[in-house]
Amino acid sequence: MTIRCCYSLISLLIFHTRLNLIMIEKYWEYLAAAISLYFVIHFVYPRFQKKKSATERSRENDVSNDNYSDVEEDDGVAPALPEDLEHVPLKFDILSTDVMIKNSRDFYEKMNRRRTIRTFSSKSFPKEVIYNIIKTAGTAPSGAHTEPWTFVVVESMDIKREIREIIETEEETNYKKRMGKKWTTDLKPLRTNWIKEYLTEAPYLILVFKQSYGLKPDGTKKNHYYNEQSLSIAVGFLLAAIHNAGLFSLTSTPLNCGPAIRLLLNRPSSEKLAFLLPVGYPSEGCLVPDLHRKPLYEIMIEY
Ligand SMILES: Cc1cc2nc3c(=O)[nH]c(=O)nc-3n(C[C@H](O)[C@H](O)[C@H](O)COP(=O)(O)O)c2cc1C
């Protein structure tokens, strides 16, 4: 019985093999096409996909870096600025080349003397200066003229103390746990730590809030295109204006303190704390790190 079974099985196998050979002989073109297709689907296509997705990924990255993430889709209503906005003649002076060269050199030399200080005197100065430097910051260009900034000026010692409390608490954790060895090591030459006496010493603190979006008179959201870049330009203007007024500052971006300070200063959730700058005079005997700036040939490429 077993022998019979084995015999039948072997015959069946031989029959199948012969049948398969006949089939292969008859349909080999189709078989070759199927095998080629299999290779294309399993090996060639995934590689092509990988390459494509890398390019797409970098494009997506560019788009997200472009600050489009906050942009609301077009709702088809009127533009944020009046549609019939008047265009007026530009007021400008054409300078002689000599004056142009002198002005640009003088301005560079002035700006090259700007330094960040970390110890401030409590000596005050007229508030009007603060108004002027903030007005200067407000002259910065902004995406679609959306002016996505709010400058909060703090002179009150009570509020300065509360801000210092928030920042020092967070900064201690930042330095000890969040920033890591590399970052804290890189900061060592600048002699910074989580104690921020300048927050109560400097006569004024300017807190710069980024408006992620605005509100139209009808309460709908107004897109603030490139709000990050616009805000940073405004802070650059602010720093130049502070320096031009003979005052000093410390550019800071308090890590993890934004929400608590926003609540303390009653700013809406559409705003995010981006910069905090104490403004004032240097403390007696104030020291600054002996830093050198990159020369022109290292920061410029000409074609
Ligand atoms: C975005 C930004 C954040 C900064 N944050 C801090 C900070 O938290 N603490 C600090 O002491 N300096 C801070 N600085 C100041 C830099 O350390 C300083 O500009 C740099 O060392 C160059 O010195 P200078 O401003 O005197 O040319 C910051 C500067 C920038 C632009």
XYZ file of C-alpha atoms and ligand atoms in Angstrom:
334
model
C 0.000 0.000 0.000
C 2.775 2.394 1.012
C 4.869 1.470 -2.045
C 1.842 2.149 -4.254
C 1.320 5.508 -2.680
C 4.957 6.463 -3.147
C 4.840 5.333 -6.741
C 1.751 7.489 -7.445
C 3.347 10.462 -5.753
C 6.577 10.187 -7.763
C 4.594 9.800 -11.026
C 2.578 12.865 -10.144
C 5.764 14.812 -9.453
C 7.362 13.745 -12.759
C 4.150 14.595 -14.553
C 4.089 18.022 -12.926
C 7.750 18.723 -13.703
C 7.242 17.784 -17.346
C 4.092 19.860 -17.463
C 5.967 22.768 -15.896
C 8.772 22.468 -18.450
C 6.248 22.449 -21.291
C 4.538 25.492 -19.751
C 7.849 27.327 -19.306
C 8.826 26.558 -22.900
C 5.468 27.750 -24.182
C 5.047 30.852 -22.038
C 8.658 31.917 -21.312
C 8.125 35.476 -22.630
C 5.320 36.008 -20.114
C 7.395 34.495 -17.370
C 10.367 36.755 -18.186
C 8.044 39.764 -18.194
C 6.601 38.758 -14.808
C 10.082 38.287 -13.285
C 11.222 41.683 -14.666
C 8.101 43.310 -13.244
C 8.786 41.698 -9.877
C 12.321 43.146 -9.865
C 11.102 46.584 -10.867
C 8.439 46.590 -8.156
C 10.658 45.194 -5.404
C 14.068 46.744 -6.083
C 14.065 49.590 -8.628
C 10.863 51.422 -7.594
C 11.618 51.590 -3.828
C 15.057 53.115 -4.572
C 13.485 55.701 -6.841
C 10.885 56.417 -4.166
C 13.622 56.865 -1.542
C 15.458 59.401 -3.703
C 12.265 61.247 -4.479
C 11.136 61.374 -0.871
C 14.534 62.777 0.192
C 14.066 65.678 -2.249
C 10.472 66.053 -1.154
C 11.494 65.949 2.479
C 14.004 68.755 1.962
C 11.376 70.773 0.096
C 8.892 70.167 2.929
C 11.574 71.272 5.343
C 12.101 74.460 3.365
C 8.387 75.127 3.394
C 8.106 74.622 7.155
C 11.170 76.804 7.687
C 9.460 79.402 5.587
C 7.039 79.971 8.466
C 4.088 78.910 6.389
C 2.946 76.623 9.188
C 0.952 79.437 10.780
C -0.635 80.571 7.536
C -4.367 80.139 7.275
C -5.731 79.009 3.940
C -7.183 81.773 1.782
C -10.757 82.325 2.905
C -11.460 84.413 -0.180
C -12.272 87.620 1.741
C -10.741 91.091 1.382
C -6.956 91.578 1.852
C -5.696 92.576 5.303
C -4.641 95.998 3.917
C -7.223 98.124 2.058
C -7.609 96.877 -1.510
C -7.476 100.434 -2.861
C -4.389 101.329 -0.774
C -2.950 104.579 -2.100
C 0.632 104.576 -3.420
C 2.438 107.876 -2.727
C 5.691 109.353 -4.101
C 8.788 108.073 -2.274
C 10.793 110.668 -0.306
C 14.517 110.118 -0.624
C 17.913 111.819 -0.935
C 20.615 110.790 -3.344
C 23.945 111.025 -1.541
C 27.248 111.775 -3.223
C 29.541 108.744 -3.392
C 31.887 110.376 -0.853
C 29.100 110.909 1.647
C 27.776 107.440 0.976
C 31.160 105.856 1.668
C 31.723 107.981 4.777
C 28.248 107.296 6.183
C 28.505 103.566 5.605
C 31.984 103.434 7.190
C 30.942 105.571 10.166
C 27.867 103.441 10.728
C 29.915 100.239 10.569
C 32.459 101.652 13.034
C 29.676 102.670 15.370
C 27.974 99.284 15.183
C 31.278 97.495 15.628
C 31.510 99.075 19.079
C 28.234 97.475 20.167
C 28.746 94.915 22.901
C 26.502 92.697 24.947
C 26.921 93.367 28.656
C 25.906 91.067 31.490
C 26.166 93.371 34.508
C 24.077 96.530 34.571
C 23.973 99.650 36.712
C 20.597 100.686 38.115
C 21.118 104.257 36.818
C 18.029 105.243 34.847
C 17.414 107.422 31.797
C 14.362 109.173 30.319
C 11.523 106.876 29.267
C 11.302 108.877 26.058
C 14.478 107.109 24.918
C 12.706 103.776 25.328
C 9.781 105.067 23.269
C 12.159 106.212 20.530
C 14.078 102.960 20.342
C 10.857 100.948 20.185
C 9.522 103.283 17.493
C 12.760 102.568 15.592
C 12.239 98.810 15.955
C 8.733 99.346 14.640
C 10.149 100.745 11.385
C 11.447 97.278 10.460
C 10.068 95.634 7.345
C 7.606 92.775 7.918
C 5.983 90.123 5.745
C 3.037 91.810 3.949
C 3.394 94.700 6.422
C 1.851 92.653 9.207
C 4.127 94.069 11.957
C 3.953 90.871 14.038
C 5.474 92.261 17.234
C 4.555 93.525 20.694
C 7.192 95.217 22.845
C 6.416 95.056 26.551
C 8.396 97.546 28.637
C 8.816 96.678 32.302
C 9.950 99.366 34.716
C 8.085 98.135 37.802
C 10.475 96.507 40.285
C 7.738 94.106 41.453
C 7.221 92.763 37.951
C 10.973 92.655 37.311
C 11.347 90.538 40.465
C 8.611 88.150 39.323
C 10.244 87.813 35.904
C 13.611 87.151 37.536
C 12.064 84.498 39.768
C 10.512 82.702 36.756
C 13.685 82.916 34.685
C 16.176 81.913 37.366
C 14.056 78.903 38.364
C 13.810 77.716 34.747
C 17.408 78.576 33.922
C 18.721 76.538 36.840
C 16.943 73.481 35.414
C 18.085 74.443 31.898
C 21.734 74.616 32.948
C 21.629 71.540 35.175
C 19.351 69.221 33.182
C 18.158 70.446 29.788
C 21.031 72.145 27.984
C 23.541 69.317 28.189
C 27.313 69.234 28.569
C 28.181 70.632 25.114
C 25.993 73.731 25.407
C 27.018 74.609 28.964
C 30.676 74.034 28.040
C 30.317 76.377 25.030
C 28.865 79.032 27.355
C 31.650 78.806 29.947
C 33.950 81.386 28.254
C 31.064 83.906 28.377
C 30.701 83.339 32.138
C 26.930 82.994 32.057
C 24.880 81.000 34.545
C 21.315 80.907 35.883
C 21.723 83.881 38.205
C 20.363 86.883 36.302
C 20.944 89.951 38.452
C 20.498 92.185 35.421
C 16.774 91.373 35.426
C 16.319 93.509 38.530
C 19.338 95.799 38.100
C 18.649 97.253 34.631
C 16.191 100.177 34.717
C 14.063 98.722 31.901
C 13.338 95.307 30.470
C 11.972 95.061 26.958
C 10.172 91.794 26.280
C 9.551 91.173 22.609
C 6.552 89.009 21.781
C 6.045 87.426 18.401
C 2.467 87.622 17.186
C 1.952 84.264 15.445
C -1.203 85.725 13.938
C -3.243 88.894 14.256
C -6.925 89.635 14.465
C -8.918 91.571 11.886
C -11.576 94.058 13.075
C -14.234 91.389 12.421
C -12.422 89.008 14.812
C -11.103 86.632 12.122
C -7.437 85.601 12.081
C -4.936 87.649 10.101
C -1.953 85.747 8.699
C 1.410 86.965 9.874
C 3.669 85.785 7.078
C 7.330 85.250 7.944
C 6.640 86.464 11.478
C 9.843 84.912 12.789
C 12.092 86.679 10.270
C 10.168 89.957 10.594
C 10.486 89.906 14.370
C 14.209 89.159 14.264
C 14.797 92.090 11.912
C 12.857 94.357 14.301
C 15.023 93.177 17.210
C 18.107 93.974 15.111
C 16.774 97.504 14.632
C 16.041 97.687 18.364
C 19.618 96.682 19.268
C 21.026 99.251 16.832
C 18.764 101.952 18.298
C 19.769 101.061 21.878
C 23.430 101.278 20.899
C 22.874 104.526 19.009
C 21.332 106.033 22.173
C 24.541 105.245 24.090
C 22.868 102.450 26.033
C 23.555 98.758 26.415
C 21.637 95.540 26.281
C 21.814 91.765 26.561
C 20.021 89.777 23.874
C 18.350 86.816 25.529
C 15.791 84.210 24.597
C 14.635 82.768 27.939
C 14.272 79.026 27.475
C 10.974 77.514 28.683
C 9.905 80.731 30.414
C 7.583 81.996 27.658
C 4.199 80.709 28.895
C 4.677 81.851 32.531
C 5.910 85.312 31.490
C 3.140 85.652 28.908
C 0.558 84.988 31.631
C 2.300 87.363 34.047
C 2.206 90.143 31.446
C -1.330 89.334 30.289
C -0.389 88.713 26.688
C -2.814 86.690 24.518
C -2.105 83.096 23.435
C -1.433 84.306 19.867
C 1.786 85.857 21.193
C 4.995 84.037 22.096
C 7.873 85.477 24.079
C 10.814 85.625 21.665
C 13.387 87.953 23.226
C 14.053 89.655 26.529
C 16.416 92.629 26.558
C 17.457 94.557 29.655
C 18.380 98.111 28.683
C 20.648 100.415 30.625
C 24.202 101.392 31.504
C 27.054 99.020 32.354
C 27.838 98.347 36.013
C 30.976 99.903 37.424
C 34.005 97.959 36.182
C 31.882 95.959 33.749
C 33.931 93.372 31.828
C 33.129 91.914 28.413
C 34.673 88.853 26.777
C 37.455 89.718 24.363
C 35.631 88.495 21.271
C 36.654 89.135 17.684
C 34.340 89.353 14.719
C 34.866 87.442 11.501
C 36.547 89.524 8.806
C 34.662 90.421 5.616
C 36.271 87.696 3.528
C 34.929 85.053 5.905
C 31.350 86.257 5.884
C 30.963 87.394 2.279
C 31.083 85.611 -1.056
C 31.144 87.667 -4.228
C 30.200 86.639 -7.737
C 19.493 84.808 19.901
C 20.510 85.188 20.940
C 20.383 84.679 22.229
C 21.304 85.035 23.199
N 21.139 84.547 24.460
C 21.988 84.945 25.434
C 21.774 84.532 26.767
O 20.826 83.826 27.092
N 22.669 84.953 27.722
C 23.743 85.754 27.417
O 24.499 86.103 28.319
N 23.948 86.160 26.143
C 23.089 85.797 25.146
N 23.275 86.251 23.869
C 24.362 87.192 23.581
C 25.511 86.530 22.878
O 26.204 85.684 23.754
C 26.435 87.633 22.321
O 25.739 88.378 21.361
C 27.676 87.054 21.705
O 28.473 86.453 22.685
C 28.487 88.112 20.954
O 28.841 89.174 21.806
P 28.511 90.694 21.441
O 27.023 90.824 21.412
O 29.191 91.501 22.511
O 29.081 90.963 20.067
C 22.378 85.896 22.864
C 22.483 86.411 21.589
C 21.566 86.069 20.633
C 21.665 86.662 19.245
